Short mmCIF file of C-alpha atoms in Angstrom, two decimals:
data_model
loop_
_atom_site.label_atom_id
_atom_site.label_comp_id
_atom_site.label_asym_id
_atom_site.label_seq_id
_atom_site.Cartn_x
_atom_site.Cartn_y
_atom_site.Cartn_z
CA UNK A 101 61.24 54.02 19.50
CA UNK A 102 60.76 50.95 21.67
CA UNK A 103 60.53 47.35 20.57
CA UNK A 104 60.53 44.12 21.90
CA UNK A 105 62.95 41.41 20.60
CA UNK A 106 64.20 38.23 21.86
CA UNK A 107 66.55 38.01 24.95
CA UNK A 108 70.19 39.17 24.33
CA UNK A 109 73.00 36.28 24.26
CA UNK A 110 75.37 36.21 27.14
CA UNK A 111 78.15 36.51 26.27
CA UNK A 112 79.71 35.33 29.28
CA UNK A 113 78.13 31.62 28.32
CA UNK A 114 79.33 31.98 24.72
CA UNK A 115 83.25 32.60 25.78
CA UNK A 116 83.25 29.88 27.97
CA UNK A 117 82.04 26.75 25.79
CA UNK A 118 85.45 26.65 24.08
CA UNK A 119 86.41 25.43 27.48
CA UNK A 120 84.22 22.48 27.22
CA UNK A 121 85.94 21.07 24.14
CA UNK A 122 89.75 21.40 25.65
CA UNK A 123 88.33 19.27 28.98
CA UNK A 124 86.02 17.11 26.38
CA UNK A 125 88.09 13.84 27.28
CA UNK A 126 88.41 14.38 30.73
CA UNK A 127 84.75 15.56 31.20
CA UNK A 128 83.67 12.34 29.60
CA UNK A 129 85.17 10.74 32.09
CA UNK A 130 84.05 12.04 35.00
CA UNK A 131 80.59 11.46 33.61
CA UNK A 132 81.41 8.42 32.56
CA UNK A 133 83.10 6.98 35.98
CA UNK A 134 80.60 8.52 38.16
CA UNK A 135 77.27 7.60 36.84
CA UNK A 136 79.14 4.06 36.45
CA UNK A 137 78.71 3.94 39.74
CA UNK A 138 75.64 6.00 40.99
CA UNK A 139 72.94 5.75 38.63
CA UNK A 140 71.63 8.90 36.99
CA UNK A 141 68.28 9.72 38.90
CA UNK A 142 66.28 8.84 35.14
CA UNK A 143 67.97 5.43 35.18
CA UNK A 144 67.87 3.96 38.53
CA UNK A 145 67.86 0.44 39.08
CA UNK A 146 65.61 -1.63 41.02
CA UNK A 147 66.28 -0.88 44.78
CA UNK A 148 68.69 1.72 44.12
CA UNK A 149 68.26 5.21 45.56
CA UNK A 150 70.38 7.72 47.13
CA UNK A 151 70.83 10.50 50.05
CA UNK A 152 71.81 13.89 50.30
CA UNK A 153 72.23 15.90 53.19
CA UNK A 154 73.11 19.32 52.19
CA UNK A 155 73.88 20.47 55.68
CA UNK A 156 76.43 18.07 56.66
CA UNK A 157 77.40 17.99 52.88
CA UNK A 158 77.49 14.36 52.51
CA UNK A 159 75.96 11.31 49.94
CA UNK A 160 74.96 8.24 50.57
CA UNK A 161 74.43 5.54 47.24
CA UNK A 162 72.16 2.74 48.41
CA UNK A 163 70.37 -0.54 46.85
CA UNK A 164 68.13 -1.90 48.91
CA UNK A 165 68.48 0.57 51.84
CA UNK A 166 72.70 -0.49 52.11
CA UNK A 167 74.97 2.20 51.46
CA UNK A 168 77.33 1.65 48.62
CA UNK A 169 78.80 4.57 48.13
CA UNK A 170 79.46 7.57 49.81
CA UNK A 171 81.39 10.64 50.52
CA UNK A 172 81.17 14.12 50.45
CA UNK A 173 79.55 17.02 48.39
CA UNK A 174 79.70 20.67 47.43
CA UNK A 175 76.41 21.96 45.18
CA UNK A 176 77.49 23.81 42.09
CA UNK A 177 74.04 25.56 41.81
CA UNK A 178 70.78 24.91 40.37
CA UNK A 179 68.95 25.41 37.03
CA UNK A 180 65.43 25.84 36.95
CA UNK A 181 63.51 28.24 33.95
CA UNK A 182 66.69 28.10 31.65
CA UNK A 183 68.18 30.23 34.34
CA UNK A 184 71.63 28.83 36.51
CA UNK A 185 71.98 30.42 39.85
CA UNK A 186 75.37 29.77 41.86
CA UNK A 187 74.39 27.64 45.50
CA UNK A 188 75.80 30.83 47.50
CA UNK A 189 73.15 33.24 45.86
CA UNK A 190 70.56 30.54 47.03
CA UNK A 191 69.35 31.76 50.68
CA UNK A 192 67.42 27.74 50.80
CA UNK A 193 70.63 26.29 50.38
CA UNK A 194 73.33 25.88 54.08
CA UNK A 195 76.75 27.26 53.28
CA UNK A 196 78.13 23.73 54.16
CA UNK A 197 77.17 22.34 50.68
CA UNK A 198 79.68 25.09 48.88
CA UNK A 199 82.07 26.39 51.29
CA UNK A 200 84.94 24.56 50.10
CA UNK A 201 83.70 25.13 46.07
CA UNK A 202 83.00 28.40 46.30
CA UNK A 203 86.63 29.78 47.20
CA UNK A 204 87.69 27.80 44.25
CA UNK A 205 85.23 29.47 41.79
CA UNK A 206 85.80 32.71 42.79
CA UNK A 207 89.55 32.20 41.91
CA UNK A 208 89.48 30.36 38.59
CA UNK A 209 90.36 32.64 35.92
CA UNK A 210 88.53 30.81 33.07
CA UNK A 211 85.01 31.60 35.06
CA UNK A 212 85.23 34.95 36.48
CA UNK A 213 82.79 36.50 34.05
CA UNK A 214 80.71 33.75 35.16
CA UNK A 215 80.81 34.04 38.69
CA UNK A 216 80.10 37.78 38.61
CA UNK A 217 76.20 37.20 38.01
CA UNK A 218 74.22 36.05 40.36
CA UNK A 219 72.42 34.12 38.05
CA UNK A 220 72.47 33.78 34.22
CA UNK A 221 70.79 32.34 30.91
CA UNK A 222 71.74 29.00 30.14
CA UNK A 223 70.36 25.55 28.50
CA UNK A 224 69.92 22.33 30.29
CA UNK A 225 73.05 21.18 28.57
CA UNK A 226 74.88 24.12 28.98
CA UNK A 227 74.53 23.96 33.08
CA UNK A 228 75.41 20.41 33.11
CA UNK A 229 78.67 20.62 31.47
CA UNK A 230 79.25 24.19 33.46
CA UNK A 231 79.32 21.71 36.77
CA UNK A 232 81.14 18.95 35.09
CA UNK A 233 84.07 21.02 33.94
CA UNK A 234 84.17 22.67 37.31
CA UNK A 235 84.59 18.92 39.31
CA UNK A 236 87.20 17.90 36.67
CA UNK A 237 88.84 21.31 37.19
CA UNK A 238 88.40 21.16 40.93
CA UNK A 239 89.37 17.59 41.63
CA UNK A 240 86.21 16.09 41.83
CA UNK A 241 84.85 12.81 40.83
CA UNK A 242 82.00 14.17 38.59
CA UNK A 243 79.07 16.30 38.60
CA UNK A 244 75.68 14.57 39.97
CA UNK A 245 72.44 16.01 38.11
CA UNK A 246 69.71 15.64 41.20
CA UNK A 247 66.07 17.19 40.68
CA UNK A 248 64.36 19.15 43.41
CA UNK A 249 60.68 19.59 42.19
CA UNK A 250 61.19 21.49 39.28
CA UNK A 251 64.64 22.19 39.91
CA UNK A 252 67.43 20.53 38.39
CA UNK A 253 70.56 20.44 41.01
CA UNK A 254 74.32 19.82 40.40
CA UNK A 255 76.92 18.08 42.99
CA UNK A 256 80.39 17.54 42.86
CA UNK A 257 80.88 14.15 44.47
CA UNK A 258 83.84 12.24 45.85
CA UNK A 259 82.79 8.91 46.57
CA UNK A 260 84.21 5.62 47.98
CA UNK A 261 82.98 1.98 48.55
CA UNK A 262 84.80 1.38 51.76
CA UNK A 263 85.09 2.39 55.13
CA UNK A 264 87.61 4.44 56.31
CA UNK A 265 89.01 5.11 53.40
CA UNK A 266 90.22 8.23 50.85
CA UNK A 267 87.44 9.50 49.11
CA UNK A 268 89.89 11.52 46.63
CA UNK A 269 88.89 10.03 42.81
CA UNK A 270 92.39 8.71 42.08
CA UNK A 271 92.49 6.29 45.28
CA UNK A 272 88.90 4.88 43.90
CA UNK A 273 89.24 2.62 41.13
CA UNK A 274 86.04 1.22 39.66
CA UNK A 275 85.11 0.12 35.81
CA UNK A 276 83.86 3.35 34.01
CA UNK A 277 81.62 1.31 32.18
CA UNK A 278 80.06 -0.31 35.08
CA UNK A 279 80.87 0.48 38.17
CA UNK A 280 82.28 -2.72 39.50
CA UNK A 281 85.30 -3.16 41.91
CA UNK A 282 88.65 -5.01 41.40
CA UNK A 283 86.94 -7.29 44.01
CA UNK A 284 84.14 -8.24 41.87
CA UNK A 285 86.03 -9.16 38.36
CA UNK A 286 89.10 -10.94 37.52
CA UNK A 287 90.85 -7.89 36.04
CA UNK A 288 90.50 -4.30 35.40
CA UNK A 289 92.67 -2.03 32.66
CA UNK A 290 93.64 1.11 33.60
CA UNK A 291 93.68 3.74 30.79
CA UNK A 292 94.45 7.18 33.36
CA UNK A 293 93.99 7.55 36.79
CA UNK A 294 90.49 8.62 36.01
CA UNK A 295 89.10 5.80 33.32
CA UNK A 296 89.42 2.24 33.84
CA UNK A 297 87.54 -0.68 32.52
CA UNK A 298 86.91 -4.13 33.98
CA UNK A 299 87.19 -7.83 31.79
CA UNK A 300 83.47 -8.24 31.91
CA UNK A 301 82.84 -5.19 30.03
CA UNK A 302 85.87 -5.79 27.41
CA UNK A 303 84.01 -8.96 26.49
CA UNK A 304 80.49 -7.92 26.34
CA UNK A 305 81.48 -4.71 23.93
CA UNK A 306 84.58 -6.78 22.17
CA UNK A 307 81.58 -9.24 21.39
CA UNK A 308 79.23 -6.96 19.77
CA UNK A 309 82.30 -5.41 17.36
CA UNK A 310 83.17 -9.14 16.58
CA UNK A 311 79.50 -9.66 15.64
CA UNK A 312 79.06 -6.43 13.70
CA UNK A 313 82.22 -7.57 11.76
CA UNK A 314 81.51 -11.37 11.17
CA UNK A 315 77.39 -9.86 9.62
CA UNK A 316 79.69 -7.16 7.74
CA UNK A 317 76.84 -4.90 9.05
CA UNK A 318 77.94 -1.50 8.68
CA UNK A 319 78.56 1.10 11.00
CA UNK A 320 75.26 3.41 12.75
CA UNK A 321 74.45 5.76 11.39
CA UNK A 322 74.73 9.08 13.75
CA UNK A 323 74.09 12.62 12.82
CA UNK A 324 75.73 14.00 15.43
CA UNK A 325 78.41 11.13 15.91
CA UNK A 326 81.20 13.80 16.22
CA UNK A 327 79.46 15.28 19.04
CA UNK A 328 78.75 12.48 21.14
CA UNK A 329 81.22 11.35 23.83
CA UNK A 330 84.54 10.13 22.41
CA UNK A 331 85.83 7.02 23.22
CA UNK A 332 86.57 7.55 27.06
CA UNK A 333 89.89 5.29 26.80
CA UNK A 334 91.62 7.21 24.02
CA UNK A 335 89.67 10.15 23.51
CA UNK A 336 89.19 9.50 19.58
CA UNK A 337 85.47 9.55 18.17
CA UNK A 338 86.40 6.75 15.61
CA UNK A 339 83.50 3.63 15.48
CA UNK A 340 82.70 3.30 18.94
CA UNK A 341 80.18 0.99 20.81
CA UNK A 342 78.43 3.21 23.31
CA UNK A 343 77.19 3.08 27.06
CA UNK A 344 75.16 4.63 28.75
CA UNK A 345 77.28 7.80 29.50
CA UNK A 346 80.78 6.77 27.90
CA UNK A 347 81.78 4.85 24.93
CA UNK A 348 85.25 3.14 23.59
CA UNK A 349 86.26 2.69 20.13
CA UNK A 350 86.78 -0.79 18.32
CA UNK A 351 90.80 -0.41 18.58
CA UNK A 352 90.72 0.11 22.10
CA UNK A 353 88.42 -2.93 22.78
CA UNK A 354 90.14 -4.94 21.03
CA UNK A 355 93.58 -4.18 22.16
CA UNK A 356 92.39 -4.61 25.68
CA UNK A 357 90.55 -8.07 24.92
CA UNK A 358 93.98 -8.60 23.58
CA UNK A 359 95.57 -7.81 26.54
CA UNK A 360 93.44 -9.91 29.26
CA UNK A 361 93.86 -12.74 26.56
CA UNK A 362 97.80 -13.08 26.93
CA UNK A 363 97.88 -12.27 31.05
#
């Protein structure tokens, strides 16, 4: 007897989202840094926009036509119909955008089930964090989300502000929080080679915990405030003021508003 039920877990997605809670801090990061920098394609600002060339796997950020970032790319894969396919099993996409990610896929232990299907059942959120693990994993900066029609599409991007200069992440410091330079503040903290955070952001957030504390207005109320990203400095998921892709917690502001106070 034949029936008809729903569509079979795979496994292969369920054994690897343990992995996303060990990289949790470092993934937050990424997202964090990056998107500091490049605006998500949902949230771009007036006269921003951005380039990609898959062939010569490159990116351009722009505002107002002026690059402002760039570097180059490798596309993870796309996800389109709650289904992820791997770039290489894509005959639209030039080997140039995953030549250099693909040997690296193929040899991580942790996705080998993975990379044995061509393509496989996944949610939005599920392919998102897939690409972001792999740039943290793979020396990356982050994992771009980047729609195509229908198609959601994920880059790993290494990106730098100047000319002539490394694009590797670590030899690109930027605020996480908002993207700007050690040229454009006075001062910017360093928490790990992959988070920083500038003065201008320390006193916007430090001033909304000072003014939740002097109204003795209590803390949001979250459902899911466990699950949401951790304080990107310290990696705790104590009372936090959030951004738009990162957060830090109250101790961390204020010990570095204490910190730019006595330099």
């Amino acid at each position: 007897m034949f029936g008809f039920g729903k569509k079979k877990n795979n496994s292969a997605v369920d054994n690897f989202r343990k992995q996303f809670e060990d990289e949790h801090l470092e993934m937050a990061r990424a997202r964090s840094k990056l998107y500091a920098r490049v605006s998500h394609y949902s949230d771009l600002f007036d006269g921003e926009d951005y380039d990609v060339d898959l062939k010569a796997a490159y990116f351009k950020g722009l505002m107002n036509g002026e690059e402002v970032s760039f570097g180059p790319l490798q596309l993870v894969g796309t996800h389109f119909n709650n289904e992820f396919m791997w770039s290489w099993n894509n005959t639209s996409i030039p080997k140039e955008a995953y030549s250099e990610l693909k040997p690296f896929i193929e040899a991580t232990p942790e996705l080998k089930e993975l990379a044995a299907q061509r393509k496989f059942a996944c949610d939005d959120d599920f392919a998102e964090k897939l690409s972001q693990w792999i740039a943290v994993k793979s020396g990356w900066l982050g994992a771009f989300e980047a729609p195509y029609d229908t198609t959601r599409t994920f880059l790993l991007l290494k990106l730098t502000c100047f000319r002539d200069h490394s694009v590797e992440p670590a030899d690109n410091l930027w605020c996480s929080f908002c993207g700007r330079t050690r040229s454009q503040v006075a001062k910017i903290l360093t928490a790990s080679p992959t988070c920083a955070i500038c003065d201008l952001c320390v006193g916007d957030y430090y001033s909304i915990v000072e003014e939740h504390a002097s109204d003795n207005k209590s803390e949001p109320t979250f459902t899911d405030i466990g699950t949401m990203p951790p304080c990107i400095i310290c990696g705790e998921r104590g009372k936090r003021t959030f951004s738009q892709y990162g957060s830090a917690c109250d101790l961390c502001l204020k010990a570095c508003h204490d910190s730019i106070a006595v330099s």
